[in-house]
Amino acid sequence: MKLFVLNGPNLNMLGIREPAIYGAQTYADLEAYVRQVCQREEIEVEVFQSNHEGVLVDIIQSAYGKADGIVINPAAYTHTSVAILDALKAVALPAVEVHLSDVSQRESFRHVSYPAMACLEQIKGLGFQGYEKAILLLKDHLSK
Ligand code: DQA
C-alpha cells in the first residue's frame, strides 16, 4: 500500500507561523511524524510540500498509477482551489483532507472546502494526530 501525503502553502513555516494556532512543532517534525506512522503501519509513503497551487495539481496527477490513496492538507488553497478539487476527481483515488486547526471554529471563509468534495472525509482540529487518523482511515478503506 502506498500513500502520497501532500501539504500546501505556508505549512513549511510550521513552528514559526502563528504558534498559538498551529503549535511549536516544525514542518520537519510533521514529516517525521507521518513517516513514523506509515512505517509502523507498513505503508509506503511519499511526503510533499509546496506553496504553489499548480505544483500541488502536478503532484496529485502524478499519484495516478503510483499511489493507492492521498492525504492532503491543501492549507489556504482549501478555501479557493477548484483546480485541486478537479485534480483529485481526475485521478479518482481515495483521499482524506486534514487540517491541523479546527477550521469550522475559525473565520467563515475557512468553513468552505473545495477539495473536501472529492474526499472521503475532512479531519480537523487534531494537530499532527489528524494525519495519523487520515492514514488509518485510508488503510482501512483500502483493505476492504
Ligand atoms: C490549515 C487551515 C487553513 O485554513 C489555513 O489556510 C492553513 C492551515 C490547517 O492545517 O489548519 O494554512 O489547513
mmCIF file of C-alpha atoms and ligand atoms in Angstrom:
data_model
loop_
_atom_site.group_PDB
_atom_site.id
_atom_site.type_symbol
_atom_site.label_atom_id
_atom_site.label_comp_id
_atom_site.label_asym_id
_atom_site.label_seq_id
_atom_site.Cartn_x
_atom_site.Cartn_y
_atom_site.Cartn_z
ATOM 1 C CA MET A 1 0.000 0.000 0.000
ATOM 2 C CA LYS A 2 1.379 3.387 -0.967
ATOM 3 C CA LEU A 3 0.152 6.835 0.055
ATOM 4 C CA PHE A 4 1.007 10.347 -1.052
ATOM 5 C CA VAL A 5 0.852 12.925 1.772
ATOM 6 C CA LEU A 6 0.594 16.471 0.414
ATOM 7 C CA ASN A 7 0.910 19.742 2.283
ATOM 8 C CA GLY A 8 0.038 23.129 0.867
ATOM 9 C CA PRO A 9 1.246 26.700 1.292
ATOM 10 C CA ASN A 10 2.871 28.018 4.468
ATOM 11 C CA LEU A 11 2.951 24.624 6.154
ATOM 12 C CA ASN A 12 6.727 24.761 5.661
ATOM 13 C CA MET A 13 6.561 27.627 8.205
ATOM 14 C CA LEU A 14 5.189 25.412 10.997
ATOM 15 C CA GLY A 15 6.911 26.225 14.277
ATOM 16 C CA ILE A 16 7.237 29.865 13.207
ATOM 17 C CA ARG A 17 3.770 30.732 11.883
ATOM 18 C CA GLU A 18 1.015 31.525 14.388
ATOM 19 C CA PRO A 19 2.163 29.063 17.079
ATOM 20 C CA ALA A 20 -0.992 29.744 19.120
ATOM 21 C CA ILE A 21 -2.962 28.127 16.270
ATOM 22 C CA TYR A 22 -0.521 25.654 14.732
ATOM 23 C CA GLY A 23 1.761 24.783 17.659
ATOM 24 C CA ALA A 24 5.523 24.878 18.145
ATOM 25 C CA GLN A 25 6.476 21.805 16.134
ATOM 26 C CA THR A 26 8.148 22.312 12.767
ATOM 27 C CA TYR A 27 7.387 21.002 9.296
ATOM 28 C CA ALA A 28 10.335 18.594 9.678
ATOM 29 C CA ASP A 29 8.636 17.273 12.831
ATOM 30 C CA LEU A 30 5.389 16.779 10.877
ATOM 31 C CA GLU A 31 7.171 14.923 8.092
ATOM 32 C CA ALA A 32 8.976 12.692 10.634
ATOM 33 C CA TYR A 33 5.639 12.008 12.378
ATOM 34 C CA VAL A 34 3.952 10.981 9.114
ATOM 35 C CA ARG A 35 6.884 8.730 8.145
ATOM 36 C CA GLN A 36 6.873 7.080 11.569
ATOM 37 C CA VAL A 37 3.115 6.357 11.430
ATOM 38 C CA CYS A 38 3.476 4.898 7.917
ATOM 39 C CA GLN A 39 6.458 2.760 8.907
ATOM 40 C CA ARG A 40 4.502 1.379 11.884
ATOM 41 C CA GLU A 41 1.522 0.614 9.629
ATOM 42 C CA GLU A 42 3.769 -0.894 6.906
ATOM 43 C CA ILE A 43 2.635 1.699 4.376
ATOM 44 C CA GLU A 44 4.958 3.154 1.769
ATOM 45 C CA VAL A 45 4.762 6.950 1.729
ATOM 46 C CA GLU A 46 5.919 9.972 -0.262
ATOM 47 C CA VAL A 47 5.587 13.306 1.550
ATOM 48 C CA PHE A 48 5.374 16.613 -0.338
ATOM 49 C CA GLN A 49 5.019 20.295 0.482
ATOM 50 C CA SER A 50 4.504 23.119 -1.987
ATOM 51 C CA ASN A 51 3.478 26.751 -1.794
ATOM 52 C CA HIS A 52 2.243 26.596 -5.407
ATOM 53 C CA GLU A 53 -1.222 25.500 -6.479
ATOM 54 C CA GLY A 54 -0.091 24.198 -9.890
ATOM 55 C CA VAL A 55 2.680 22.137 -8.307
ATOM 56 C CA LEU A 56 0.110 20.547 -5.975
ATOM 57 C CA VAL A 57 -2.049 19.760 -9.036
ATOM 58 C CA ASP A 58 1.013 18.187 -10.748
ATOM 59 C CA ILE A 59 1.744 16.045 -7.681
ATOM 60 C CA ILE A 60 -1.887 14.860 -7.458
ATOM 61 C CA GLN A 61 -1.802 13.947 -11.168
ATOM 62 C CA SER A 62 1.485 12.081 -10.639
ATOM 63 C CA ALA A 63 -0.186 9.943 -7.949
ATOM 64 C CA TYR A 64 -2.233 8.262 -10.689
ATOM 65 C CA GLY A 65 -0.847 4.755 -11.190
ATOM 66 C CA LYS A 66 1.695 5.290 -8.387
ATOM 67 C CA ALA A 67 -0.248 5.713 -5.147
ATOM 68 C CA ASP A 68 -3.270 3.965 -3.673
ATOM 69 C CA GLY A 69 -4.510 6.974 -1.736
ATOM 70 C CA ILE A 70 -3.875 10.620 -0.887
ATOM 71 C CA VAL A 71 -3.775 12.520 2.394
ATOM 72 C CA ILE A 72 -3.948 16.232 1.678
ATOM 73 C CA ASN A 73 -3.746 19.389 3.733
ATOM 74 C CA PRO A 74 -4.351 21.945 0.979
ATOM 75 C CA ALA A 75 -3.868 24.758 3.574
ATOM 76 C CA ALA A 76 -5.183 28.091 2.218
ATOM 77 C CA TYR A 77 -5.991 26.501 -1.178
ATOM 78 C CA THR A 78 -8.671 24.517 0.657
ATOM 79 C CA HIS A 79 -10.888 27.560 0.536
ATOM 80 C CA THR A 80 -10.248 28.620 -3.066
ATOM 81 C CA SER A 81 -8.994 25.818 -5.286
ATOM 82 C CA VAL A 82 -11.323 24.262 -7.822
ATOM 83 C CA ALA A 83 -8.113 23.109 -9.588
ATOM 84 C CA ILE A 84 -7.133 20.902 -6.637
ATOM 85 C CA LEU A 85 -10.708 19.562 -6.423
ATOM 86 C CA ASP A 86 -10.643 18.742 -10.144
ATOM 87 C CA ALA A 87 -7.219 17.052 -9.880
ATOM 88 C CA LEU A 88 -8.492 14.822 -7.050
ATOM 89 C CA LYS A 89 -11.575 13.981 -9.126
ATOM 90 C CA ALA A 90 -9.398 13.305 -12.187
ATOM 91 C CA VAL A 91 -7.195 10.693 -10.513
ATOM 92 C CA ALA A 92 -10.206 9.337 -8.560
ATOM 93 C CA LEU A 93 -8.017 7.984 -5.763
ATOM 94 C CA PRO A 94 -9.418 7.725 -2.243
ATOM 95 C CA ALA A 95 -8.387 10.920 -0.459
ATOM 96 C CA VAL A 96 -8.718 12.377 3.016
ATOM 97 C CA GLU A 97 -8.400 16.097 3.804
ATOM 98 C CA VAL A 98 -6.604 17.100 7.001
ATOM 99 C CA HIS A 99 -6.349 20.399 8.858
ATOM 100 C CA LEU A 100 -4.216 20.953 11.936
ATOM 101 C CA SER A 101 -6.625 23.575 13.259
ATOM 102 C CA ASP A 102 -10.382 23.329 13.583
ATOM 103 C CA VAL A 103 -11.320 25.339 10.510
ATOM 104 C CA SER A 104 -15.019 25.167 11.458
ATOM 105 C CA GLN A 105 -14.284 27.266 14.562
ATOM 106 C CA ARG A 106 -12.320 29.952 12.674
ATOM 107 C CA GLU A 107 -13.213 32.717 10.158
ATOM 108 C CA SER A 108 -16.243 31.901 7.986
ATOM 109 C CA PHE A 109 -14.112 31.807 4.789
ATOM 110 C CA ARG A 110 -12.348 28.758 6.279
ATOM 111 C CA HIS A 111 -15.650 26.868 6.547
ATOM 112 C CA VAL A 112 -15.677 26.278 2.774
ATOM 113 C CA SER A 113 -13.579 23.465 1.290
ATOM 114 C CA TYR A 114 -13.464 22.660 -2.419
ATOM 115 C CA PRO A 115 -11.091 19.625 -2.166
ATOM 116 C CA ALA A 116 -13.278 18.070 0.563
ATOM 117 C CA MET A 117 -15.934 17.485 -2.119
ATOM 118 C CA ALA A 118 -13.609 14.812 -3.556
ATOM 119 C CA CYS A 119 -12.520 13.381 -0.187
ATOM 120 C CA LEU A 120 -13.848 10.526 1.926
ATOM 121 C CA GLU A 121 -13.606 12.706 4.999
ATOM 122 C CA GLN A 122 -12.316 16.008 6.356
ATOM 123 C CA ILE A 123 -10.368 15.714 9.627
ATOM 124 C CA LYS A 124 -9.785 18.950 11.525
ATOM 125 C CA GLY A 125 -8.509 20.266 14.825
ATOM 126 C CA LEU A 126 -6.434 17.253 15.884
ATOM 127 C CA GLY A 127 -2.990 18.673 15.111
ATOM 128 C CA PHE A 128 -0.454 16.083 13.888
ATOM 129 C CA GLN A 129 -2.774 13.283 15.060
ATOM 130 C CA GLY A 130 -5.176 14.239 12.281
ATOM 131 C CA TYR A 131 -2.630 12.873 9.807
ATOM 132 C CA GLU A 132 -2.477 9.573 11.720
ATOM 133 C CA LYS A 133 -6.270 9.371 11.672
ATOM 134 C CA ALA A 134 -6.314 10.047 7.911
ATOM 135 C CA ILE A 135 -3.647 7.392 7.231
ATOM 136 C CA LEU A 136 -5.519 4.798 9.316
ATOM 137 C CA LEU A 137 -8.804 5.703 7.621
ATOM 138 C CA LEU A 138 -7.269 5.188 4.169
ATOM 139 C CA LYS A 139 -5.580 1.946 5.273
ATOM 140 C CA ASP A 140 -8.931 0.641 6.483
ATOM 141 C CA HIS A 141 -10.711 1.815 3.328
ATOM 142 C CA LEU A 142 -8.084 0.244 1.033
ATOM 143 C CA SER A 143 -8.079 -3.052 2.946
ATOM 144 C CA LYS A 144 -11.793 -3.639 2.262
HETATM 145 C C1 DQA B 1 -4.888 24.779 7.654
HETATM 146 C C2 DQA B 1 -6.135 25.667 7.791
HETATM 147 C C3 DQA B 1 -6.226 26.650 6.627
HETATM 148 O O1 DQA B 1 -7.378 27.470 6.773
HETATM 149 C C4 DQA B 1 -5.009 27.546 6.600
HETATM 150 O O2 DQA B 1 -5.049 28.399 5.483
HETATM 151 C C5 DQA B 1 -3.720 26.794 6.658
HETATM 152 C C6 DQA B 1 -3.631 25.606 7.515
HETATM 153 C C7 DQA B 1 -4.714 23.853 8.870
HETATM 154 O O3 DQA B 1 -3.958 22.876 8.758
HETATM 155 O O4 DQA B 1 -5.304 24.097 9.932
HETATM 156 O O5 DQA B 1 -2.724 27.187 6.064
HETATM 157 O O6 DQA B 1 -5.057 23.950 6.519
#
